[in-house]
């Protein structure tokens, strides 16, 4: 139910919108008056959200399949007559893996989803976005800029998403299409919960993930949704930016000292 009008009358596609951050983004746009096409490769979450949220339509679509993506965009325009914003959120973080545990095949599959999925949806959407001076929001990750242990392929795909955002912002500026990305820190979602469950001590993993933020908690999908609505609506002079939604997680050194992980002060040899 719309309680705001910041994006009223606009049409938004959210990939991976069936759960987690994507569902939070879909909700935020609906709350601000938009009509939202929820794209997901899994039916259950997206169908439930479609039932719950007036102004949404679910379309089953795997963003790694070009034919699916073509249908996603053509169906969106057929039903709603326009397209104003695409949020490329569908993505995956593999379980922790040391470099020697990675494979070229696994890396390639992750690129297909996290990077090329974003590229393909963008490519099919651009002709429609150009008509309305619309915008694209790519969901990248803080770790694309600062790195992450045991996550070489994931970090590489997200670094590439941020870089692609900037290149595309330049190219699309001549059409007035803005292209930005959001880099979340730790956001509490089914994916985060699932990854924590694979670790020897899930509760300790969640606590560590929580304490990585100076704000002392994980973010909520709704908070990423609020950032996305801001970028799509009010941020009319922002293009090519990376908006950090991280609770300050990148402000590492002083924060680590405060939370007591730097307990030993090294003595300087005389
Ligand atoms: N949760 C975090 O802490 C965090 C932090 C930084 C970045 N991100 C990024 O945010 C995005 C969403 O993450 P999340 O935590 O909500 O994950 P999630 O697994 O909880 O939800 C992802 C959704 O995307 C869908 N999806 C996956 N592959 C797809 C495909 N090929 N086609 C269409 N849909 C597909 C899934 O079915 C699922 O509904 C991802 O790109 C992730 O890398 C998450």
PDB file of C-alpha atoms and ligand atoms in Angstrom:
ATOM      1  CA  UNK A   1       0.000   0.000   0.000  1.00  0.00           C
ATOM      2  CA  UNK A   2       1.431   3.368  -1.035  1.00  0.00           C
ATOM      3  CA  UNK A   3       1.991   5.751   1.846  1.00  0.00           C
ATOM      4  CA  UNK A   4       4.268   8.060  -0.151  1.00  0.00           C
ATOM      5  CA  UNK A   5       4.301   9.491  -3.653  1.00  0.00           C
ATOM      6  CA  UNK A   6       8.015   9.930  -4.321  1.00  0.00           C
ATOM      7  CA  UNK A   7       7.890   7.551  -7.295  1.00  0.00           C
ATOM      8  CA  UNK A   8       4.185   7.636  -8.142  1.00  0.00           C
ATOM      9  CA  UNK A   9       3.211   6.595 -11.675  1.00  0.00           C
ATOM     10  CA  UNK A  10       6.621   5.070 -12.375  1.00  0.00           C
ATOM     11  CA  UNK A  11       7.387   1.474 -13.329  1.00  0.00           C
ATOM     12  CA  UNK A  12      10.287  -0.403 -11.740  1.00  0.00           C
ATOM     13  CA  UNK A  13      11.791  -3.846 -12.397  1.00  0.00           C
ATOM     14  CA  UNK A  14      13.567  -5.460  -9.431  1.00  0.00           C
ATOM     15  CA  UNK A  15      15.586  -8.591 -10.195  1.00  0.00           C
ATOM     16  CA  UNK A  16      15.916 -11.133  -7.409  1.00  0.00           C
ATOM     17  CA  UNK A  17      12.895  -9.395  -5.893  1.00  0.00           C
ATOM     18  CA  UNK A  18      11.390 -12.494  -4.301  1.00  0.00           C
ATOM     19  CA  UNK A  19      13.214 -12.246  -0.987  1.00  0.00           C
ATOM     20  CA  UNK A  20      15.975 -10.489   0.946  1.00  0.00           C
ATOM     21  CA  UNK A  21      17.254  -7.134  -0.267  1.00  0.00           C
ATOM     22  CA  UNK A  22      15.263  -7.356  -3.521  1.00  0.00           C
ATOM     23  CA  UNK A  23      12.001  -7.806  -1.605  1.00  0.00           C
ATOM     24  CA  UNK A  24      12.916  -4.818   0.597  1.00  0.00           C
ATOM     25  CA  UNK A  25      13.502  -2.728  -2.522  1.00  0.00           C
ATOM     26  CA  UNK A  26      10.215  -3.841  -4.109  1.00  0.00           C
ATOM     27  CA  UNK A  27       8.328  -2.897  -0.927  1.00  0.00           C
ATOM     28  CA  UNK A  28       9.972   0.518  -0.722  1.00  0.00           C
ATOM     29  CA  UNK A  29       9.041   1.383  -4.302  1.00  0.00           C
ATOM     30  CA  UNK A  30       5.433   0.205  -3.824  1.00  0.00           C
ATOM     31  CA  UNK A  31       5.220   2.296  -0.648  1.00  0.00           C
ATOM     32  CA  UNK A  32       6.213   5.273  -2.766  1.00  0.00           C
ATOM     33  CA  UNK A  33       3.557   4.792  -5.413  1.00  0.00           C
ATOM     34  CA  UNK A  34       5.448   2.829  -8.091  1.00  0.00           C
ATOM     35  CA  UNK A  35       4.281  -0.239  -9.942  1.00  0.00           C
ATOM     36  CA  UNK A  36       6.855  -2.959  -9.480  1.00  0.00           C
ATOM     37  CA  UNK A  37       7.702  -6.007 -11.556  1.00  0.00           C
ATOM     38  CA  UNK A  38       9.257  -8.596  -9.284  1.00  0.00           C
ATOM     39  CA  UNK A  39      11.644 -10.827 -11.223  1.00  0.00           C
ATOM     40  CA  UNK A  40      13.010 -13.977  -9.643  1.00  0.00           C
ATOM     41  CA  UNK A  41      14.139 -17.403 -10.745  1.00  0.00           C
ATOM     42  CA  UNK A  42      12.319 -18.932  -7.755  1.00  0.00           C
ATOM     43  CA  UNK A  43       8.560 -18.730  -7.785  1.00  0.00           C
ATOM     44  CA  UNK A  44       7.594 -19.033  -4.108  1.00  0.00           C
ATOM     45  CA  UNK A  45       8.771 -15.718  -2.634  1.00  0.00           C
ATOM     46  CA  UNK A  46       7.875 -13.609  -5.660  1.00  0.00           C
ATOM     47  CA  UNK A  47       4.347 -15.039  -5.965  1.00  0.00           C
ATOM     48  CA  UNK A  48       3.711 -14.457  -2.242  1.00  0.00           C
ATOM     49  CA  UNK A  49       4.896 -10.852  -2.556  1.00  0.00           C
ATOM     50  CA  UNK A  50       2.718 -10.315  -5.616  1.00  0.00           C
ATOM     51  CA  UNK A  51      -0.307 -11.438  -3.553  1.00  0.00           C
ATOM     52  CA  UNK A  52       0.658  -9.243  -0.618  1.00  0.00           C
ATOM     53  CA  UNK A  53       1.584  -6.005  -2.396  1.00  0.00           C
ATOM     54  CA  UNK A  54      -0.961  -4.244  -4.592  1.00  0.00           C
ATOM     55  CA  UNK A  55       0.815  -2.740  -7.578  1.00  0.00           C
ATOM     56  CA  UNK A  56       3.223  -5.615  -8.140  1.00  0.00           C
ATOM     57  CA  UNK A  57       3.459  -8.302 -10.796  1.00  0.00           C
ATOM     58  CA  UNK A  58       5.686 -11.359 -10.520  1.00  0.00           C
ATOM     59  CA  UNK A  59       7.534 -12.593 -13.598  1.00  0.00           C
ATOM     60  CA  UNK A  60       9.518 -15.818 -13.401  1.00  0.00           C
ATOM     61  CA  UNK A  61      12.903 -15.021 -14.934  1.00  0.00           C
ATOM     62  CA  UNK A  62      16.451 -16.258 -14.598  1.00  0.00           C
ATOM     63  CA  UNK A  63      18.669 -13.267 -15.379  1.00  0.00           C
ATOM     64  CA  UNK A  64      21.385 -15.554 -16.760  1.00  0.00           C
ATOM     65  CA  UNK A  65      19.024 -16.592 -19.580  1.00  0.00           C
ATOM     66  CA  UNK A  66      18.827 -14.012 -22.325  1.00  0.00           C
ATOM     67  CA  UNK A  67      15.433 -15.223 -23.576  1.00  0.00           C
ATOM     68  CA  UNK A  68      13.944 -14.905 -20.064  1.00  0.00           C
ATOM     69  CA  UNK A  69      15.297 -11.374 -19.765  1.00  0.00           C
ATOM     70  CA  UNK A  70      13.963 -10.365 -23.164  1.00  0.00           C
ATOM     71  CA  UNK A  71      10.501 -11.567 -22.085  1.00  0.00           C
ATOM     72  CA  UNK A  72      10.815  -9.836 -18.696  1.00  0.00           C
ATOM     73  CA  UNK A  73      11.355  -6.456 -20.305  1.00  0.00           C
ATOM     74  CA  UNK A  74       8.865  -6.853 -23.164  1.00  0.00           C
ATOM     75  CA  UNK A  75       6.163  -8.099 -20.747  1.00  0.00           C
ATOM     76  CA  UNK A  76       6.820  -5.181 -18.396  1.00  0.00           C
ATOM     77  CA  UNK A  77       6.372  -2.658 -21.183  1.00  0.00           C
ATOM     78  CA  UNK A  78       3.351  -4.507 -22.617  1.00  0.00           C
ATOM     79  CA  UNK A  79       1.573  -4.467 -19.249  1.00  0.00           C
ATOM     80  CA  UNK A  80       2.515  -1.031 -17.985  1.00  0.00           C
ATOM     81  CA  UNK A  81       3.406   0.894 -21.143  1.00  0.00           C
ATOM     82  CA  UNK A  82       6.693   2.229 -19.812  1.00  0.00           C
ATOM     83  CA  UNK A  83       9.823   1.494 -17.794  1.00  0.00           C
ATOM     84  CA  UNK A  84      11.457   4.047 -15.489  1.00  0.00           C
ATOM     85  CA  UNK A  85      13.897   2.154 -13.308  1.00  0.00           C
ATOM     86  CA  UNK A  86      15.712  -1.163 -13.221  1.00  0.00           C
ATOM     87  CA  UNK A  87      17.244  -2.477 -10.024  1.00  0.00           C
ATOM     88  CA  UNK A  88      19.812  -5.185 -10.785  1.00  0.00           C
ATOM     89  CA  UNK A  89      19.801  -6.999  -7.468  1.00  0.00           C
ATOM     90  CA  UNK A  90      19.834 -10.733  -8.336  1.00  0.00           C
ATOM     91  CA  UNK A  91      23.119 -12.154  -7.139  1.00  0.00           C
ATOM     92  CA  UNK A  92      24.820 -14.814  -5.095  1.00  0.00           C
ATOM     93  CA  UNK A  93      27.649 -15.081  -2.582  1.00  0.00           C
ATOM     94  CA  UNK A  94      29.248 -18.560  -2.563  1.00  0.00           C
ATOM     95  CA  UNK A  95      30.268 -20.137   0.750  1.00  0.00           C
ATOM     96  CA  UNK A  96      33.752 -19.113   1.962  1.00  0.00           C
ATOM     97  CA  UNK A  97      36.492 -20.533  -0.268  1.00  0.00           C
ATOM     98  CA  UNK A  98      40.275 -20.205  -0.237  1.00  0.00           C
ATOM     99  CA  UNK A  99      41.830 -19.471  -3.649  1.00  0.00           C
ATOM    100  CA  UNK A 100      42.877 -23.111  -4.120  1.00  0.00           C
ATOM    101  CA  UNK A 101      39.263 -24.209  -3.548  1.00  0.00           C
ATOM    102  CA  UNK A 102      37.934 -22.010  -6.359  1.00  0.00           C
ATOM    103  CA  UNK A 103      37.588 -23.160  -9.960  1.00  0.00           C
ATOM    104  CA  UNK A 104      37.415 -21.381 -13.278  1.00  0.00           C
ATOM    105  CA  UNK A 105      34.032 -23.013 -13.879  1.00  0.00           C
ATOM    106  CA  UNK A 106      32.603 -21.767 -10.567  1.00  0.00           C
ATOM    107  CA  UNK A 107      34.052 -18.304 -11.187  1.00  0.00           C
ATOM    108  CA  UNK A 108      32.522 -18.258 -14.687  1.00  0.00           C
ATOM    109  CA  UNK A 109      29.075 -19.193 -13.318  1.00  0.00           C
ATOM    110  CA  UNK A 110      29.264 -16.434 -10.735  1.00  0.00           C
ATOM    111  CA  UNK A 111      30.259 -13.904 -13.402  1.00  0.00           C
ATOM    112  CA  UNK A 112      27.275 -15.066 -15.475  1.00  0.00           C
ATOM    113  CA  UNK A 113      24.947 -14.162 -12.607  1.00  0.00           C
ATOM    114  CA  UNK A 114      26.482 -11.243 -10.727  1.00  0.00           C
ATOM    115  CA  UNK A 115      28.000  -9.376 -13.680  1.00  0.00           C
ATOM    116  CA  UNK A 116      26.525 -10.580 -16.971  1.00  0.00           C
ATOM    117  CA  UNK A 117      22.991 -10.880 -15.527  1.00  0.00           C
ATOM    118  CA  UNK A 118      23.217  -7.180 -14.679  1.00  0.00           C
ATOM    119  CA  UNK A 119      24.582  -6.422 -18.143  1.00  0.00           C
ATOM    120  CA  UNK A 120      21.853  -8.384 -19.972  1.00  0.00           C
ATOM    121  CA  UNK A 121      18.929  -6.857 -18.069  1.00  0.00           C
ATOM    122  CA  UNK A 122      20.450  -3.427 -18.618  1.00  0.00           C
ATOM    123  CA  UNK A 123      20.933  -4.007 -22.342  1.00  0.00           C
ATOM    124  CA  UNK A 124      17.288  -4.941 -22.934  1.00  0.00           C
ATOM    125  CA  UNK A 125      15.975  -2.208 -20.634  1.00  0.00           C
ATOM    126  CA  UNK A 126      17.977   0.725 -21.985  1.00  0.00           C
ATOM    127  CA  UNK A 127      15.854   1.510 -25.084  1.00  0.00           C
ATOM    128  CA  UNK A 128      12.832   1.945 -22.792  1.00  0.00           C
ATOM    129  CA  UNK A 129      14.686   3.823 -20.037  1.00  0.00           C
ATOM    130  CA  UNK A 130      16.018   6.306 -22.606  1.00  0.00           C
ATOM    131  CA  UNK A 131      12.455   7.298 -23.553  1.00  0.00           C
ATOM    132  CA  UNK A 132      11.736   8.503 -19.984  1.00  0.00           C
ATOM    133  CA  UNK A 133      15.194   9.559 -18.828  1.00  0.00           C
ATOM    134  CA  UNK A 134      14.966   6.672 -16.427  1.00  0.00           C
ATOM    135  CA  UNK A 135      17.668   5.198 -14.220  1.00  0.00           C
ATOM    136  CA  UNK A 136      19.505   2.018 -13.299  1.00  0.00           C
ATOM    137  CA  UNK A 137      20.516   0.934  -9.820  1.00  0.00           C
ATOM    138  CA  UNK A 138      23.013  -1.919  -9.545  1.00  0.00           C
ATOM    139  CA  UNK A 139      23.331  -3.716  -6.229  1.00  0.00           C
ATOM    140  CA  UNK A 140      27.070  -4.145  -5.813  1.00  0.00           C
ATOM    141  CA  UNK A 141      28.819  -4.710  -2.476  1.00  0.00           C
ATOM    142  CA  UNK A 142      31.172  -2.912  -0.114  1.00  0.00           C
ATOM    143  CA  UNK A 143      33.608  -5.811  -0.480  1.00  0.00           C
ATOM    144  CA  UNK A 144      34.065  -4.944  -4.160  1.00  0.00           C
ATOM    145  CA  UNK A 145      36.028  -1.921  -2.902  1.00  0.00           C
ATOM    146  CA  UNK A 146      37.671  -3.198   0.302  1.00  0.00           C
ATOM    147  CA  UNK A 147      38.021  -6.952  -0.347  1.00  0.00           C
ATOM    148  CA  UNK A 148      36.870  -9.907   1.744  1.00  0.00           C
ATOM    149  CA  UNK A 149      38.625 -13.045   2.943  1.00  0.00           C
ATOM    150  CA  UNK A 150      37.837 -16.339   1.182  1.00  0.00           C
ATOM    151  CA  UNK A 151      35.813 -14.641  -1.523  1.00  0.00           C
ATOM    152  CA  UNK A 152      38.035 -13.917  -4.544  1.00  0.00           C
ATOM    153  CA  UNK A 153      35.410 -14.637  -7.251  1.00  0.00           C
ATOM    154  CA  UNK A 154      32.595 -12.805  -5.420  1.00  0.00           C
ATOM    155  CA  UNK A 155      34.710  -9.730  -4.714  1.00  0.00           C
ATOM    156  CA  UNK A 156      35.874  -9.657  -8.337  1.00  0.00           C
ATOM    157  CA  UNK A 157      32.307  -9.790  -9.679  1.00  0.00           C
ATOM    158  CA  UNK A 158      31.164  -6.964  -7.399  1.00  0.00           C
ATOM    159  CA  UNK A 159      34.184  -4.793  -8.145  1.00  0.00           C
ATOM    160  CA  UNK A 160      33.288  -5.236 -11.800  1.00  0.00           C
ATOM    161  CA  UNK A 161      29.651  -4.254 -11.162  1.00  0.00           C
ATOM    162  CA  UNK A 162      30.798  -0.983  -9.562  1.00  0.00           C
ATOM    163  CA  UNK A 163      33.211  -0.304 -12.432  1.00  0.00           C
ATOM    164  CA  UNK A 164      30.549  -1.095 -15.044  1.00  0.00           C
ATOM    165  CA  UNK A 165      28.162   1.288 -13.287  1.00  0.00           C
ATOM    166  CA  UNK A 166      30.607   4.168 -13.817  1.00  0.00           C
ATOM    167  CA  UNK A 167      31.344   3.316 -17.467  1.00  0.00           C
ATOM    168  CA  UNK A 168      27.651   3.014 -18.274  1.00  0.00           C
ATOM    169  CA  UNK A 169      26.856   6.271 -16.465  1.00  0.00           C
ATOM    170  CA  UNK A 170      29.226   8.032 -18.853  1.00  0.00           C
ATOM    171  CA  UNK A 171      27.782   6.421 -21.973  1.00  0.00           C
ATOM    172  CA  UNK A 172      24.149   6.956 -20.987  1.00  0.00           C
ATOM    173  CA  UNK A 173      24.542  10.561 -19.861  1.00  0.00           C
ATOM    174  CA  UNK A 174      23.804  11.704 -23.412  1.00  0.00           C
ATOM    175  CA  UNK A 175      20.305  10.196 -23.033  1.00  0.00           C
ATOM    176  CA  UNK A 176      19.768  11.566 -19.541  1.00  0.00           C
ATOM    177  CA  UNK A 177      19.712   8.027 -18.121  1.00  0.00           C
ATOM    178  CA  UNK A 178      21.375   7.925 -14.702  1.00  0.00           C
ATOM    179  CA  UNK A 179      23.277   4.815 -13.616  1.00  0.00           C
ATOM    180  CA  UNK A 180      24.233   4.347  -9.959  1.00  0.00           C
ATOM    181  CA  UNK A 181      25.030   1.516  -7.616  1.00  0.00           C
ATOM    182  CA  UNK A 182      24.405   0.727  -3.980  1.00  0.00           C
ATOM    183  CA  UNK A 183      27.099  -1.119  -2.077  1.00  0.00           C
ATOM    184  CA  UNK A 184      25.568  -2.717   0.991  1.00  0.00           C
ATOM    185  CA  UNK A 185      27.548  -3.949   3.959  1.00  0.00           C
ATOM    186  CA  UNK A 186      26.088  -6.774   6.059  1.00  0.00           C
ATOM    187  CA  UNK A 187      22.330  -6.870   5.529  1.00  0.00           C
ATOM    188  CA  UNK A 188      20.293  -9.501   7.334  1.00  0.00           C
ATOM    189  CA  UNK A 189      18.733 -11.658   4.592  1.00  0.00           C
ATOM    190  CA  UNK A 190      18.074 -15.363   3.909  1.00  0.00           C
ATOM    191  CA  UNK A 191      21.387 -15.482   2.055  1.00  0.00           C
ATOM    192  CA  UNK A 192      23.326 -14.134   5.066  1.00  0.00           C
ATOM    193  CA  UNK A 193      21.515 -16.532   7.377  1.00  0.00           C
ATOM    194  CA  UNK A 194      22.226 -19.458   5.030  1.00  0.00           C
ATOM    195  CA  UNK A 195      25.926 -18.646   4.770  1.00  0.00           C
ATOM    196  CA  UNK A 196      26.253 -18.275   8.545  1.00  0.00           C
ATOM    197  CA  UNK A 197      24.585 -21.671   9.007  1.00  0.00           C
ATOM    198  CA  UNK A 198      27.429 -23.279   7.036  1.00  0.00           C
ATOM    199  CA  UNK A 199      30.063 -22.069   9.500  1.00  0.00           C
ATOM    200  CA  UNK A 200      31.162 -24.118  12.556  1.00  0.00           C
ATOM    201  CA  UNK A 201      29.615 -21.586  14.989  1.00  0.00           C
ATOM    202  CA  UNK A 202      26.724 -19.741  13.264  1.00  0.00           C
ATOM    203  CA  UNK A 203      25.915 -17.584  16.318  1.00  0.00           C
ATOM    204  CA  UNK A 204      29.531 -16.377  16.526  1.00  0.00           C
ATOM    205  CA  UNK A 205      29.531 -15.672  12.770  1.00  0.00           C
ATOM    206  CA  UNK A 206      26.385 -13.578  13.083  1.00  0.00           C
ATOM    207  CA  UNK A 207      27.847 -11.703  16.062  1.00  0.00           C
ATOM    208  CA  UNK A 208      31.022 -10.957  14.136  1.00  0.00           C
ATOM    209  CA  UNK A 209      28.990  -9.852  11.120  1.00  0.00           C
ATOM    210  CA  UNK A 210      27.020  -7.565  13.411  1.00  0.00           C
ATOM    211  CA  UNK A 211      30.049  -6.025  15.094  1.00  0.00           C
ATOM    212  CA  UNK A 212      31.658  -5.169  11.764  1.00  0.00           C
ATOM    213  CA  UNK A 213      29.378  -2.138  11.669  1.00  0.00           C
ATOM    214  CA  UNK A 214      30.133   0.784  13.992  1.00  0.00           C
ATOM    215  CA  UNK A 215      26.347   1.146  14.247  1.00  0.00           C
ATOM    216  CA  UNK A 216      26.449  -2.222  16.039  1.00  0.00           C
ATOM    217  CA  UNK A 217      23.846  -4.063  13.995  1.00  0.00           C
ATOM    218  CA  UNK A 218      23.215  -5.501  10.569  1.00  0.00           C
ATOM    219  CA  UNK A 219      21.260  -3.493   8.033  1.00  0.00           C
ATOM    220  CA  UNK A 220      17.700  -4.332   7.020  1.00  0.00           C
ATOM    221  CA  UNK A 221      16.489  -4.874   3.426  1.00  0.00           C
ATOM    222  CA  UNK A 222      14.132  -1.913   3.957  1.00  0.00           C
ATOM    223  CA  UNK A 223      17.145   0.353   4.501  1.00  0.00           C
ATOM    224  CA  UNK A 224      18.588  -0.638   1.125  1.00  0.00           C
ATOM    225  CA  UNK A 225      15.100  -0.087  -0.302  1.00  0.00           C
ATOM    226  CA  UNK A 226      15.039   3.459   1.092  1.00  0.00           C
ATOM    227  CA  UNK A 227      18.420   4.174  -0.521  1.00  0.00           C
ATOM    228  CA  UNK A 228      17.160   2.840  -3.860  1.00  0.00           C
ATOM    229  CA  UNK A 229      14.043   5.045  -3.789  1.00  0.00           C
ATOM    230  CA  UNK A 230      16.279   8.035  -2.988  1.00  0.00           C
ATOM    231  CA  UNK A 231      18.559   7.301  -5.957  1.00  0.00           C
ATOM    232  CA  UNK A 232      15.598   6.802  -8.308  1.00  0.00           C
ATOM    233  CA  UNK A 233      13.613   9.863  -7.210  1.00  0.00           C
ATOM    234  CA  UNK A 234      15.378  12.766  -5.477  1.00  0.00           C
ATOM    235  CA  UNK A 235      18.970  12.109  -6.563  1.00  0.00           C
ATOM    236  CA  UNK A 236      18.465  13.732  -9.965  1.00  0.00           C
ATOM    237  CA  UNK A 237      22.062  15.071 -10.233  1.00  0.00           C
ATOM    238  CA  UNK A 238      23.718  11.819  -9.170  1.00  0.00           C
ATOM    239  CA  UNK A 239      25.088   9.477 -11.781  1.00  0.00           C
ATOM    240  CA  UNK A 240      27.968   6.995 -11.606  1.00  0.00           C
ATOM    241  CA  UNK A 241      27.962   7.052  -7.807  1.00  0.00           C
ATOM    242  CA  UNK A 242      28.454   4.203  -5.364  1.00  0.00           C
ATOM    243  CA  UNK A 243      26.143   4.761  -2.402  1.00  0.00           C
ATOM    244  CA  UNK A 244      27.407   2.908   0.667  1.00  0.00           C
ATOM    245  CA  UNK A 245      24.690   1.412   2.876  1.00  0.00           C
ATOM    246  CA  UNK A 246      27.010  -0.144   5.398  1.00  0.00           C
ATOM    247  CA  UNK A 247      26.481   1.180   8.914  1.00  0.00           C
ATOM    248  CA  UNK A 248      30.007   2.584   8.612  1.00  0.00           C
ATOM    249  CA  UNK A 249      31.663  -0.830   8.084  1.00  0.00           C
ATOM    250  CA  UNK A 250      34.346   0.686   5.851  1.00  0.00           C
ATOM    251  CA  UNK A 251      35.572   2.939   8.682  1.00  0.00           C
ATOM    252  CA  UNK A 252      37.768   0.091   9.866  1.00  0.00           C
ATOM    253  CA  UNK A 253      40.782   1.117  11.883  1.00  0.00           C
ATOM    254  CA  UNK A 254      39.367   3.275  14.654  1.00  0.00           C
ATOM    255  CA  UNK A 255      36.302   1.095  14.910  1.00  0.00           C
ATOM    256  CA  UNK A 256      38.302  -2.091  15.378  1.00  0.00           C
ATOM    257  CA  UNK A 257      40.252  -0.378  18.130  1.00  0.00           C
ATOM    258  CA  UNK A 258      37.029   0.691  19.851  1.00  0.00           C
ATOM    259  CA  UNK A 259      35.495  -2.751  19.838  1.00  0.00           C
ATOM    260  CA  UNK A 260      38.597  -4.150  21.466  1.00  0.00           C
ATOM    261  CA  UNK A 261      40.153  -6.237  18.716  1.00  0.00           C
ATOM    262  CA  UNK A 262      43.336  -4.155  18.834  1.00  0.00           C
ATOM    263  CA  UNK A 263      44.058  -4.869  22.459  1.00  0.00           C
ATOM    264  CA  UNK A 264      47.817  -5.041  22.249  1.00  0.00           C
ATOM    265  CA  UNK A 265      49.647  -1.815  21.611  1.00  0.00           C
ATOM    266  CA  UNK A 266      52.985  -2.732  20.030  1.00  0.00           C
ATOM    267  CA  UNK A 267      56.014  -1.234  21.734  1.00  0.00           C
ATOM    268  CA  UNK A 268      58.307   0.738  19.492  1.00  0.00           C
ATOM    269  CA  UNK A 269      61.835  -0.635  19.690  1.00  0.00           C
ATOM    270  CA  UNK A 270      64.251   1.977  21.035  1.00  0.00           C
TER     271      UNK A 270
HETATM  272  N1  LIG B   1      22.955  -9.594   2.280  1.00  0.00           N
HETATM  273  C1  LIG B   1      24.085  -8.892   2.297  1.00  0.00           C
HETATM  274  O1  LIG B   1      24.710  -8.693   3.347  1.00  0.00           O
HETATM  275  C2  LIG B   1      24.628  -8.315   1.000  1.00  0.00           C
HETATM  276  C3  LIG B   1      25.726  -7.446   1.086  1.00  0.00           C
HETATM  277  C4  LIG B   1      26.226  -6.871  -0.071  1.00  0.00           C
HETATM  278  C5  LIG B   1      25.635  -7.163  -1.294  1.00  0.00           C
HETATM  279  N2  LIG B   1      24.578  -8.010  -1.360  1.00  0.00           N
HETATM  280  C6  LIG B   1      23.982  -8.272  -2.679  1.00  0.00           C
HETATM  281  O2  LIG B   1      22.602  -7.998  -2.624  1.00  0.00           O
HETATM  282  C7  LIG B   1      21.908  -8.835  -3.545  1.00  0.00           C
HETATM  283  C8  LIG B   1      20.793  -9.575  -2.825  1.00  0.00           C
HETATM  284  O3  LIG B   1      21.349 -10.343  -1.772  1.00  0.00           O
HETATM  285  P1  LIG B   1      20.446 -11.028  -0.642  1.00  0.00           P
HETATM  286  O4  LIG B   1      21.290 -11.139   0.561  1.00  0.00           O
HETATM  287  O5  LIG B   1      19.118 -10.371  -0.565  1.00  0.00           O
HETATM  288  O6  LIG B   1      20.300 -12.512  -1.280  1.00  0.00           O
HETATM  289  P2  LIG B   1      19.117 -13.586  -1.174  1.00  0.00           P
HETATM  290  O7  LIG B   1      19.737 -14.880  -1.621  1.00  0.00           O
HETATM  291  O8  LIG B   1      18.481 -13.563   0.150  1.00  0.00           O
HETATM  292  O9  LIG B   1      18.088 -13.113  -2.307  1.00  0.00           O
HETATM  293  C9  LIG B   1      18.496 -13.114  -3.650  1.00  0.00           C
HETATM  294  C10 LIG B   1      17.303 -13.349  -4.563  1.00  0.00           C
HETATM  295  O10 LIG B   1      17.810 -13.363  -5.923  1.00  0.00           O
HETATM  296  C11 LIG B   1      17.227 -14.451  -6.612  1.00  0.00           C
HETATM  297  N3  LIG B   1      18.102 -14.905  -7.692  1.00  0.00           N
HETATM  298  C12 LIG B   1      19.279 -15.559  -7.579  1.00  0.00           C
HETATM  299  N4  LIG B   1      19.747 -15.889  -8.783  1.00  0.00           N
HETATM  300  C13 LIG B   1      18.862 -15.396  -9.697  1.00  0.00           C
HETATM  301  C14 LIG B   1      18.788 -15.439 -11.103  1.00  0.00           C
HETATM  302  N5  LIG B   1      19.705 -16.086 -11.842  1.00  0.00           N
HETATM  303  N6  LIG B   1      17.740 -14.824 -11.710  1.00  0.00           N
HETATM  304  C15 LIG B   1      16.785 -14.214 -10.985  1.00  0.00           C
HETATM  305  N7  LIG B   1      16.785 -14.181  -9.642  1.00  0.00           N
HETATM  306  C16 LIG B   1      17.808 -14.769  -9.002  1.00  0.00           C
HETATM  307  C17 LIG B   1      17.064 -15.524  -5.546  1.00  0.00           C
HETATM  308  O11 LIG B   1      16.103 -16.513  -5.940  1.00  0.00           O
HETATM  309  C18 LIG B   1      16.605 -14.697  -4.349  1.00  0.00           C
HETATM  310  O12 LIG B   1      15.206 -14.532  -4.324  1.00  0.00           O
HETATM  311  C19 LIG B   1      22.972  -9.761  -4.159  1.00  0.00           C
HETATM  312  O13 LIG B   1      23.413  -9.213  -5.392  1.00  0.00           O
HETATM  313  C20 LIG B   1      24.088  -9.713  -3.141  1.00  0.00           C
HETATM  314  O14 LIG B   1      25.350  -9.998  -3.706  1.00  0.00           O
HETATM  315  C21 LIG B   1      24.066  -8.597  -0.244  1.00  0.00           C
END
